[in-house]
Amino acid sequence: MAALVAAEAAAPPGPAEAAETAEAAELSRALSRLLPGLEADSKLGRRRALEALERALEAARPEAPDADPAAAAAAFQGPWARLLLPRLLRCLADPAEGCRALAVHLLGLGLRRAARPRDALPRLLPALAARLAGPEPARRPPPEACEELRLALVELLGLAVRLGGSALAPHLDDAVRVLRCTLLDPFAAVRRESCDCAAALARATPDHFHMQSESLVGPLMQSISHQHWKVRVAVIEATGTVVQFGSGKSVDDVLPHFAQRLFDNVPQVRQAVTRVVGDWLLRLRDRYSFFHKLIPLLLSSFDDEIPEVAREAANLWEKVGLQWQTENEEDLKDKLDFAGPPPAHHPSPGSRPGLGCRELVFRNLSKILPAICHDIGDWVAGTRVKSAQLLVVLLLHAEDHVTQHLEPVLRTLQHACADEERAVVSSCTRSAQLIGTFVSPEVFLKLILPTLRKSPSPSGLLVLASVIQGCPREALRPHVKVIAAELAQAHICQGSENLLYGESLLLCVQSVVAVSREDCRGSSLQLMEVLVTVLALWGATGLGDKVQETLATLAAVASMDGSLDLFREHAGPLLEWLAGSHQAWTIHSTELLQFDVVVTHSGPALGEVLPQLVPVLRSCLQPTRDPSMRLRLFSTLTGVLLQARETVDSQGQFHAYLDTVIKDIFIPNLQWHAGRTAGAIRTAAVSCLWALISSGILSNKQLDEG
């Protein structure tokens, strides 16, 4: 071996070595004395030889300030390529781990010192593949068992990629074969370094990499859910570069994994996805073909819980819109030259998305919406929340263009507003408000009201309330009476006894009053009917105070002092509305509860509606009617008669109905009948009579006659 090395060192110079300097000759002689030690039988001998080589290379480094780095590199190139490189590559398979580590270190040192590092690639890449990948198919453990050495070898590959540049193209097969294995390495640091290496390889060989890029996507996607978040970030960033310089067909394979990473608990991972997707929208060669798939991913980050991620997404999206606007300036010429102001009732006119952003969403809306509407009903709560948030962003960009997609969007919102996740419901109500802002009430009412007539539901009422909240007052004005009349229909205002239904129904009235204000005066009776129903069915379950607040607001917009004035104006029509069905009332009738509300809340107005009130009481308190209903009515009447001067006798006219009350109501119910129920009714009638007597509205003459 020593003779062979000496012969190589003393061989006559060929054309390539003719210009070798004295420094190169001296280095060759120094190396020729040390290289035979690499063939020693003992591990210690080989290690000492490698350490001596390291000292020799360090000693040969030019330290003079005026030394020419290029000349030094040229002098090193010959001995490196002819003597050192082949021996060090053989040392990569040395049985001793320490020797292999030194060999890797020396190879890196040599690559950095050489004038033409690319000349080493034909021998270096196969050697690295042999240590890191082994024979194909590479599903077995790599030949290199040491984790730290595998990391050092991948770092060496990365160095070769950076120094070799485009010269690596003929060796892409070996490099890719290595990366396919190291991207799945059990050691997290090896995976991270492999990601950096894959990205560098893509940038170094842009003209050839697309032929091999798809073979790296699979291993990258297997690592994208790695338990270490730094690995996940590295995989996402590497995937961005691999796809950027590779085949556009890989985008479809990558996007589902990227979408899943938007739910990652680590903000750095979500930020990496946002950056990569934004970069694709700006620079991907086939980006126009993938706009409808990439836009939802970027817009999903608008609602990220970390403000920094949301801001970055917004900045990237603004750049995307401006770039697309510039690229399509001719197509948008009219819209740019005659740009109008934001819609009068735009929720955020100061931060309205740019024309390019709005056009991008509008032109891709038909492809994006079906998937969003589907995902809002997904079984995974996180998916539903993200999809509902994304719908808000899309509608804010689409503005009135959403009209042509209104039916499926409203159908989705009506289903989603029944979701158990409050975040989903909150986003969907916001979406409904945007529909109210951008779409004509004539259009959305034609879709919402028939659905409510067919199957009233809390979610349907919530959607109606939300679109009303977003609707401009001027646009809503012609439709207030239609909405109020529809809400007052029995099959809607009495559609369910569920508390959530009552809350949604009340919210509809509150929305109409808040938006239309004085415009709802002509519909105050219908709105009163709804409020009376809510108070009757759900007043005892916590909605009573909210109804009273709504009554006060309704009175204010009608220029009245309070709810008593409302009842004074509408008590007569309300009693007529209820009287139509009083012959069929039982204790279970909703109308009985409504009647009770009107009687107990009308106050002095009762004295003005005695012609409507007394006949209903006389009919419903006959002994032949439902006993439980009579007990309920006697209890209500007792409360009214205890304050007769402020209620039924507020106008001093109750004496005209006294004979009817005593002879047709009290006396029939005081007749003795067997049974506990009959006894309870007699007791209730006596209590009611005593309330009348103690109220002080009866004169002594009337008492004597009684």
XYZ file of C-alpha atoms in Angstrom:
706
model
C 0.000 0.000 0.000
C 2.807 2.405 0.857
C 4.438 1.692 -2.507
C 1.144 2.401 -4.272
C 0.720 5.727 -2.529
C 4.305 6.705 -3.236
C 3.871 5.767 -6.851
C 0.765 7.962 -7.124
C 2.559 10.854 -5.478
C 5.647 10.507 -7.722
C 3.795 9.773 -10.949
C 4.761 11.987 -13.916
C 2.487 14.991 -14.043
C -0.235 14.806 -16.618
C -1.827 17.744 -18.375
C -4.084 18.429 -15.420
C -1.256 18.429 -12.903
C 1.276 20.325 -14.977
C 0.530 23.577 -13.215
C 0.580 22.117 -9.724
C 2.427 24.439 -7.402
C 5.155 23.606 -4.980
C 2.557 23.809 -2.204
C 0.540 21.059 -3.859
C 3.626 18.897 -4.238
C 4.529 19.397 -0.607
C 0.953 18.522 0.474
C 1.019 15.418 -1.717
C 4.227 14.215 -0.085
C 2.811 14.882 3.382
C -0.362 12.996 2.597
C 1.515 10.085 1.000
C 3.328 9.543 4.298
C 0.054 9.472 6.277
C -2.367 7.644 3.996
C -0.877 4.132 4.483
C -1.973 4.367 8.112
C -5.593 4.211 6.968
C -5.030 0.569 6.045
C -3.787 -0.423 9.488
C -5.364 -3.492 11.028
C -5.942 -1.862 14.388
C -8.712 0.584 15.024
C -6.374 2.774 17.004
C -3.889 2.936 14.139
C -6.494 4.006 11.651
C -7.852 6.605 14.043
C -4.402 8.060 14.639
C -3.818 8.226 10.883
C -7.087 10.140 10.415
C -6.218 12.527 13.237
C -2.784 13.098 11.678
C -4.477 13.842 8.344
C -6.695 16.368 10.081
C -3.639 18.112 11.572
C -1.906 18.081 8.220
C -4.868 19.684 6.487
C -5.137 22.310 9.190
C -1.410 23.042 8.902
C -1.722 23.393 5.128
C -4.396 26.098 5.478
C -2.978 29.463 4.345
C -2.806 31.844 7.286
C -0.962 34.794 5.724
C -3.210 37.838 5.355
C -2.046 38.407 1.798
C -2.536 34.757 0.759
C -4.634 34.134 -2.326
C -7.579 31.841 -1.378
C -8.107 30.832 -5.001
C -4.471 29.762 -5.407
C -4.598 27.820 -2.153
C -7.793 26.058 -3.258
C -6.214 25.214 -6.635
C -3.159 23.791 -4.888
C -5.357 21.677 -2.630
C -7.561 20.383 -5.462
C -5.075 17.931 -6.937
C -3.956 16.067 -3.774
C -7.537 16.109 -2.496
C -9.073 14.530 -5.561
C -6.199 12.142 -6.360
C -5.066 10.946 -2.938
C -7.396 11.918 -0.107
C -10.968 11.624 -1.443
C -10.956 7.928 -2.467
C -9.338 6.817 0.825
C -11.721 8.822 2.953
C -14.734 7.449 1.076
C -13.541 3.919 1.849
C -13.246 4.933 5.510
C -17.000 5.632 5.578
C -17.450 1.882 5.890
C -14.818 1.477 8.622
C -15.961 -0.843 11.433
C -14.966 1.747 14.033
C -17.503 4.471 14.647
C -14.846 7.012 15.618
C -12.985 6.451 12.366
C -16.137 6.920 10.343
C -16.888 10.155 12.192
C -13.391 11.505 11.464
C -13.705 10.497 7.820
C -16.975 12.447 7.504
C -15.362 15.460 9.133
C -12.363 15.319 6.780
C -14.614 14.950 3.747
C -16.460 18.109 4.755
C -13.181 19.904 5.320
C -11.921 18.801 1.920
C -15.065 19.893 0.100
C -14.816 23.370 1.613
C -11.084 23.683 0.749
C -11.190 22.311 -2.806
C -11.286 24.620 -5.807
C -13.716 22.366 -7.688
C -15.867 20.556 -5.117
C -18.222 19.418 -7.874
C -15.490 17.105 -9.169
C -15.989 14.968 -6.063
C -19.691 14.405 -6.674
C -19.401 11.318 -8.949
C -17.668 9.409 -6.151
C -19.168 11.128 -3.097
C -22.888 10.662 -3.906
C -22.755 6.870 -4.456
C -20.741 6.509 -1.224
C -23.314 8.504 0.751
C -26.133 6.495 -0.802
C -24.403 3.294 0.229
C -24.215 4.425 3.871
C -27.621 6.087 4.175
C -29.931 4.292 1.765
C -28.514 0.912 0.920
C -29.944 -1.096 -1.946
C -33.462 -0.351 -3.171
C -36.135 -0.870 -2.013
C -34.990 0.987 1.068
C -37.385 -0.137 3.757
C -34.738 -1.800 5.883
C -32.612 0.062 8.460
C -29.800 2.086 6.850
C -26.266 0.609 6.842
C -25.100 3.412 9.127
C -26.342 2.477 12.589
C -25.164 5.549 14.514
C -27.704 8.384 14.693
C -25.070 11.118 15.059
C -23.159 9.786 12.076
C -26.281 9.662 9.950
C -26.835 13.302 10.862
C -23.234 14.137 9.922
C -23.603 12.303 6.603
C -26.807 14.184 5.758
C -25.050 17.440 6.661
C -22.244 16.388 4.309
C -24.820 15.784 1.569
C -26.248 19.246 2.207
C -22.778 20.738 1.927
C -22.225 18.919 -1.362
C -25.545 20.265 -2.659
C -24.693 23.835 -1.727
C -21.190 23.656 -3.189
C -22.030 21.517 -6.216
C -25.031 23.469 -7.419
C -26.326 22.494 -10.844
C -23.500 19.950 -11.249
C -25.588 17.724 -8.984
C -28.138 17.111 -11.753
C -26.504 13.874 -13.061
C -26.537 12.530 -9.510
C -30.136 13.366 -8.616
C -31.067 9.685 -8.413
C -28.550 9.011 -5.657
C -29.413 12.191 -3.767
C -33.137 11.519 -3.907
C -32.649 7.895 -2.898
C -30.758 9.088 0.176
C -33.388 11.671 1.091
C -36.271 9.227 0.695
C -34.712 7.209 3.507
C -33.394 9.982 5.732
C -36.701 11.865 5.657
C -38.131 8.902 7.562
C -35.158 8.464 9.889
C -36.000 7.674 13.531
C -33.699 10.503 14.664
C -35.583 13.827 14.558
C -32.457 15.877 13.821
C -31.764 13.738 10.742
C -35.267 14.443 9.457
C -34.845 18.188 9.953
C -31.493 18.235 8.190
C -32.931 16.105 5.388
C -35.715 18.649 4.891
C -33.168 21.447 4.544
C -31.178 19.308 2.140
C -34.233 18.509 0.005
C -35.083 22.200 -0.291
C -31.471 23.050 -1.205
C -31.435 20.259 -3.810
C -34.596 21.652 -5.415
C -33.103 25.128 -5.641
C -29.755 23.848 -6.933
C -31.199 21.815 -9.840
C -34.309 23.716 -10.994
C -34.161 22.391 -14.572
C -34.059 18.721 -13.616
C -35.605 18.463 -10.159
C -39.203 18.285 -11.421
C -38.499 14.763 -12.737
C -37.712 13.523 -9.221
C -39.790 15.800 -6.989
C -42.830 13.533 -6.696
C -40.742 10.758 -5.164
C -39.926 13.052 -2.201
C -43.508 14.144 -1.532
C -44.513 10.775 -0.075
C -41.778 10.671 2.613
C -42.358 14.338 3.408
C -46.067 13.751 3.981
C -45.277 10.786 6.227
C -43.175 13.094 8.379
C -45.578 16.048 8.451
C -47.307 14.706 11.564
C -44.072 13.953 13.449
C -44.262 14.384 17.205
C -41.571 17.114 17.221
C -42.998 20.438 16.095
C -39.648 21.570 14.679
C -39.690 18.561 12.362
C -43.219 19.440 11.261
C -42.152 23.003 10.493
C -39.098 21.798 8.555
C -41.235 19.343 6.566
C -43.763 22.050 5.652
C -41.061 24.479 4.534
C -39.249 21.786 2.542
C -42.513 20.711 0.914
C -43.097 24.288 -0.172
C -39.757 24.382 -1.996
C -40.021 20.835 -3.399
C -43.436 21.570 -4.909
C -42.326 25.030 -6.053
C -39.500 23.588 -8.153
C -41.191 20.277 -8.845
C -44.329 18.996 -10.445
C -47.622 20.826 -9.927
C -49.367 17.468 -9.702
C -48.023 17.111 -6.164
C -50.177 19.978 -4.888
C -53.252 17.763 -4.691
C -51.321 15.202 -2.620
C -50.037 17.841 -0.224
C -53.086 20.040 0.420
C -55.051 17.629 2.670
C -52.023 17.330 4.946
C -51.534 21.097 4.988
C -55.185 21.601 5.843
C -54.780 19.237 8.790
C -51.760 21.200 10.040
C -53.927 24.326 10.317
C -55.382 22.609 13.403
C -51.918 22.086 14.916
C -51.575 23.145 18.535
C -48.208 24.805 17.862
C -48.536 28.286 16.272
C -45.174 27.985 14.488
C -46.558 25.039 12.502
C -49.676 26.964 11.471
C -47.501 29.942 10.580
C -45.309 27.727 8.378
C -48.373 26.488 6.481
C -49.564 30.070 6.037
C -46.205 31.182 4.659
C -45.849 28.277 2.258
C -49.385 28.589 0.896
C -48.960 32.352 0.515
C -45.686 31.794 -1.317
C -47.355 29.293 -3.659
C -50.121 31.780 -4.434
C -47.435 34.290 -5.380
C -44.833 32.132 -7.135
C -46.091 28.660 -8.014
C -45.877 28.206 -11.757
C -49.307 26.569 -12.050
C -50.908 28.694 -9.321
C -53.889 29.777 -11.452
C -54.970 26.127 -11.634
C -54.864 25.795 -7.856
C -56.324 29.123 -6.709
C -59.593 27.518 -5.599
C -57.660 25.042 -3.447
C -55.022 27.367 -2.027
C -57.179 30.412 -1.246
C -59.228 28.662 1.492
C -56.044 27.562 3.277
C -54.616 31.076 3.399
C -57.916 32.727 4.358
C -58.402 30.168 7.152
C -55.465 31.763 8.972
C -57.300 35.100 9.180
C -58.961 33.869 12.384
C -55.906 32.254 13.943
C -55.797 32.643 17.699
C -52.259 34.077 17.452
C -52.438 37.667 16.125
C -49.032 37.393 14.465
C -50.185 34.480 12.301
C -53.402 36.282 11.378
C -51.495 39.455 10.443
C -49.043 37.530 8.282
C -51.902 35.800 6.491
C -53.571 39.153 5.835
C -50.341 40.673 4.504
C -49.694 37.726 2.207
C -53.265 37.805 0.932
C -52.971 41.506 0.169
C -49.805 40.830 -1.859
C -51.542 37.993 -3.713
C -54.454 40.250 -4.607
C -52.218 43.078 -5.805
C -50.096 40.730 -7.901
C -53.146 39.119 -9.499
C -54.637 42.554 -10.116
C -51.432 43.644 -11.875
C -51.294 40.469 -13.964
C -54.925 40.919 -15.047
C -54.973 44.684 -15.386
C -56.501 44.613 -18.872
C -59.333 42.371 -17.735
C -60.054 44.670 -14.772
C -59.592 47.935 -16.642
C -63.211 49.107 -16.295
C -63.410 48.220 -12.617
C -60.123 49.982 -11.936
C -61.004 53.100 -13.911
C -64.518 53.402 -12.530
C -64.027 52.032 -9.028
C -66.989 52.826 -6.826
C -67.022 53.449 -3.087
C -67.614 50.587 -0.646
C -71.256 49.607 -0.109
C -72.992 52.155 2.089
C -73.443 49.718 4.953
C -70.174 47.798 4.600
C -69.247 46.479 8.071
C -65.632 47.717 7.766
C -65.313 50.195 4.881
C -61.894 51.314 6.080
C -60.419 47.830 5.719
C -62.353 46.606 2.698
C -60.356 43.953 0.771
C -58.694 45.192 -2.410
C -60.185 44.677 -5.839
C -57.781 41.878 -6.693
C -58.627 39.979 -3.499
C -62.373 40.410 -4.029
C -62.193 39.313 -7.655
C -60.106 36.269 -6.789
C -62.696 35.122 -4.261
C -65.646 35.911 -6.516
C -64.213 34.025 -9.494
C -63.439 30.962 -7.408
C -66.476 31.081 -5.098
C -68.449 28.458 -7.016
C -65.590 25.968 -6.511
C -64.899 26.840 -2.871
C -68.404 27.100 -1.393
C -69.541 23.471 -1.865
C -66.574 22.191 0.135
C -67.092 24.808 2.861
C -70.792 24.010 3.140
C -69.932 20.326 3.429
C -67.235 20.820 6.074
C -69.480 22.978 8.282
C -71.418 19.776 8.894
C -68.316 17.656 9.573
C -68.299 15.367 12.607
C -65.049 16.924 13.907
C -65.760 20.091 15.906
C -62.507 21.797 14.900
C -63.320 21.390 11.214
C -66.760 22.895 11.712
C -65.332 25.883 13.578
C -62.656 26.580 10.929
C -65.139 26.204 8.072
C -67.651 28.551 9.701
C -64.928 31.144 10.279
C -63.769 30.806 6.674
C -67.300 31.347 5.377
C -67.375 34.746 7.089
C -64.158 35.787 5.341
C -65.424 34.564 1.974
C -68.715 36.464 2.282
C -66.857 39.613 3.290
C -64.919 39.348 0.007
C -67.802 38.175 -2.191
C -70.170 40.977 -1.127
C -73.274 41.012 -3.387
C -71.838 38.260 -5.616
C -72.997 35.767 -3.003
C -76.564 36.282 -4.254
C -76.207 33.619 -6.938
C -75.089 31.110 -4.276
C -77.582 32.230 -1.636
C -79.808 29.158 -1.452
C -77.085 26.619 -0.492
C -75.438 29.125 1.838
C -78.680 29.821 3.730
C -79.458 26.127 3.909
C -76.021 25.514 5.404
C -76.420 28.334 7.918
C -79.807 27.030 9.068
C -78.256 23.655 9.801
C -75.094 25.074 11.361
C -76.934 27.457 13.694
C -78.199 24.368 15.509
C -74.603 23.268 16.213
C -73.628 22.524 19.790
C -70.365 24.461 19.358
C -70.910 28.104 20.270
C -68.024 29.182 18.000
C -69.778 27.640 14.993
C -73.063 29.383 15.800
C -71.283 32.704 16.388
C -69.538 32.576 12.994
C -72.717 31.512 11.209
C -74.729 34.379 12.677
C -71.964 36.718 11.527
C -72.236 35.215 8.028
C -76.000 35.743 8.079
C -75.475 39.380 9.067
C -73.176 39.840 6.057
C -75.854 38.343 3.805
C -78.283 40.891 5.206
C -75.776 43.644 4.451
C -74.971 42.699 0.858
C -78.153 40.980 -0.401
C -81.537 42.586 -1.000
C -84.212 41.647 1.582
C -86.572 40.838 -1.262
C -84.197 38.050 -2.292
C -83.286 36.497 1.055
C -86.837 36.698 2.466
C -88.122 34.659 -0.486
C -85.772 31.880 0.623
C -85.990 32.167 4.421
C -89.728 32.680 5.033
C -90.963 29.642 3.034
C -88.549 27.466 4.990
C -89.882 28.850 8.269
C -93.472 28.209 7.168
C -92.622 24.655 6.263
C -90.598 23.746 9.347
C -90.084 26.414 12.024
C -86.895 25.880 14.007
C -84.676 27.827 16.418
C -81.838 27.848 13.881
C -84.115 29.152 11.117
C -85.316 31.976 13.369
C -81.735 32.745 14.386
C -80.716 33.080 10.732
C -83.687 35.385 10.091
C -82.801 37.531 13.110
C -79.161 37.745 11.982
C -79.897 38.781 8.382
C -82.271 41.440 9.735
C -79.520 42.730 12.030
C -77.187 43.144 9.057
C -79.796 44.688 6.770
C -79.792 48.470 6.198
C -82.880 50.252 7.536
C -83.813 51.734 4.158
C -83.727 48.333 2.475
C -85.727 46.654 5.249
C -88.464 49.314 5.459
C -90.815 47.880 2.764
C -90.618 44.395 4.307
C -91.223 45.091 8.010
C -94.959 44.347 7.840
C -94.368 41.076 5.986
C -91.816 39.922 8.547
C -93.972 40.929 11.537
C -97.056 39.242 10.080
C -95.093 36.073 9.411
C -93.683 35.936 12.935
C -97.166 36.444 14.384
C -98.521 33.359 12.620
C -99.524 30.753 15.179
C -97.503 27.940 13.590
C -94.362 30.092 13.935
C -94.761 31.940 17.217
C -96.148 28.777 18.826
C -93.912 26.392 16.871
C -92.184 24.877 19.906
C -92.035 25.091 23.676
C -88.239 24.751 23.617
C -86.498 27.648 25.402
C -84.003 28.053 22.564
C -86.903 28.511 20.164
C -88.319 31.257 22.389
C -84.949 33.015 22.563
C -84.606 32.964 18.772
C -88.177 34.195 18.298
C -87.588 37.053 20.728
C -84.320 37.881 18.949
C -86.242 38.242 15.687
C -88.534 40.862 17.245
C -85.604 42.648 18.871
C -83.789 42.743 15.516
C -86.805 44.158 13.677
C -87.303 46.866 16.311
C -83.595 47.729 16.516
C -83.111 48.040 12.754
C -86.403 49.527 11.577
C -87.025 51.740 14.632
C -89.919 54.132 13.828
C -90.688 52.132 10.674
C -92.175 49.334 12.791
C -95.014 51.466 14.191
C -97.430 50.068 11.636
C -96.537 46.535 12.698
C -96.534 47.054 16.446
C -99.712 44.973 16.938
C -98.178 41.918 15.243
C -94.973 42.377 17.189
C -97.015 42.667 20.385
C -98.715 39.371 19.560
C -95.311 37.704 19.294
C -94.076 39.266 22.526
C -97.240 38.218 24.364
C -96.693 34.671 23.119
C -93.045 34.656 24.241
C -94.050 35.974 27.653
C -96.815 33.382 27.896
C -94.709 30.373 26.947
C -91.268 31.274 28.254
C -91.739 34.186 30.654
C -91.301 31.925 33.667
C -88.065 30.401 32.290
C -85.988 33.558 32.224
C -87.167 35.499 29.183
C -89.571 37.718 31.090
C -87.057 40.510 31.738
C -85.875 40.482 28.104
C -89.455 40.735 26.871
C -90.087 43.707 29.155
C -86.971 45.400 27.769
C -88.178 44.762 24.230
C -91.617 46.157 25.071
C -89.969 49.293 26.448
C -87.909 49.664 23.252
C -90.967 49.143 21.076
C -92.847 51.775 23.082
C -89.941 54.199 22.691
C -89.811 53.885 18.888
C -93.597 54.336 18.855
C -93.199 57.583 20.882
C -94.943 56.138 23.935
C -93.994 56.442 27.574
C -93.822 52.711 28.298
C -95.265 49.278 27.845
C -98.551 50.258 29.560
C -99.213 52.682 26.700
C -98.589 49.851 24.247
C -101.153 47.684 26.016
C -103.615 50.602 26.170
C -103.377 50.909 22.381
C -103.459 47.228 21.581
C -105.380 45.574 24.451
C -108.653 45.586 22.496
C -107.217 44.061 19.285
C -105.243 41.542 21.363
C -108.380 40.370 23.181
C -110.281 40.160 19.891
C -107.384 38.141 18.451
C -107.679 35.686 21.366
C -111.461 35.663 21.671
C -111.902 33.954 18.350
C -110.883 30.600 19.813
C -111.966 30.897 23.449
C -114.757 28.325 23.062
C -112.143 25.600 22.661
C -109.736 26.639 25.413
C -108.446 24.163 27.976
C -105.751 24.351 30.614
C -103.277 23.242 27.909
C -104.213 25.946 25.397
C -101.520 28.462 24.511
C -104.275 31.020 24.025
C -105.182 30.725 27.722
C -101.593 31.637 28.647
C -101.660 34.536 26.182
C -104.963 35.754 27.649
C -103.443 35.594 31.113
C -100.493 37.738 29.960
C -102.747 40.358 28.367
C -104.970 40.583 31.456
C -102.131 40.788 33.970
C -99.999 43.274 31.990
C -102.623 45.643 30.578
C -103.165 47.520 33.837
C -105.506 50.525 33.400
C -106.145 49.498 29.790
C -108.463 46.733 31.075
C -110.989 49.381 32.074
C -111.245 50.385 28.403
C -111.768 46.867 26.997
C -114.464 45.518 29.330
C -116.793 44.803 26.353
C -114.207 42.327 25.038
C -112.932 41.051 28.404
C -116.142 40.193 30.310
C -117.740 37.993 27.603
C -114.587 35.871 27.392
C -114.484 35.461 31.179
C -118.191 34.602 31.337
C -117.829 31.956 28.645
C -114.673 30.363 30.015
C -115.881 30.285 33.647
C -119.065 28.356 33.031
C -119.376 25.166 35.148
C -119.293 23.053 31.991
C -115.786 24.219 31.022
C -112.439 22.654 31.951
C -112.084 22.838 35.785
C -108.323 23.402 35.709
C -108.775 26.275 33.289
C -111.407 27.842 35.557
C -109.055 27.615 38.556
C -106.356 29.379 36.531
C -108.725 32.138 35.406
C -110.121 32.691 38.908
C -106.559 33.076 40.197
C -105.809 35.645 37.476
C -109.084 37.487 38.070
C -108.450 37.634 41.821
C -105.144 39.406 41.221
C -106.826 41.897 38.903
C -109.745 42.610 41.267
C -107.443 43.249 44.218
C -106.296 46.324 42.267
C -109.598 47.006 40.548
C -109.247 50.804 40.576
C -105.984 50.493 38.595
C -107.277 47.768 36.288
C -110.881 46.864 35.420
C -112.427 49.979 37.017
C -109.817 52.473 35.796
C -112.570 54.194 33.781
C -115.240 53.790 36.474
C -117.346 51.579 34.178
C -117.016 48.216 35.883
C -120.321 48.656 37.745
C -122.134 48.236 34.419
C -120.830 44.660 34.228
C -121.283 43.862 37.913
C -124.521 41.890 37.424
C -122.892 39.762 34.720
C -119.828 39.096 36.858
C -121.819 38.100 39.943
C -124.776 36.274 38.409
C -123.066 34.641 35.407
C -119.592 34.014 36.826
C -119.537 33.856 40.615
C -122.911 32.324 41.486
C -122.704 29.360 39.036
C -119.280 28.466 40.416
C -120.452 28.737 44.038
C -123.041 26.003 43.560
C -122.213 22.889 45.508
C -120.894 19.884 43.574
C -119.233 16.781 44.963
C -115.493 16.327 44.632
C -112.241 17.994 45.542
C -111.968 19.877 42.260
C -115.427 21.381 42.701
C -114.463 22.389 46.238
C -111.278 24.068 44.975
C -113.287 25.978 42.392
C -115.778 27.170 45.014
C -112.872 28.332 47.174
C -111.307 30.174 44.214
C -114.640 31.821 43.385
C -115.105 32.949 47.005
C -111.567 34.382 47.043
C -112.288 36.226 43.830
C -115.541 37.601 45.233
C -113.794 38.689 48.409
C -111.153 40.494 46.278
C -113.961 42.345 44.506
C -115.576 43.354 47.798
C -112.309 44.427 49.419
C -111.221 46.448 46.366
C -113.522 49.292 47.469
C -115.150 49.851 44.103
C -118.561 48.653 45.312
C -120.886 51.166 46.973
C -122.787 50.364 50.173
C -125.989 50.135 48.147
C -124.424 47.600 45.815
C -123.175 45.629 48.779
C -126.620 45.660 50.400
C -128.233 44.574 47.177
C -125.614 41.867 46.772
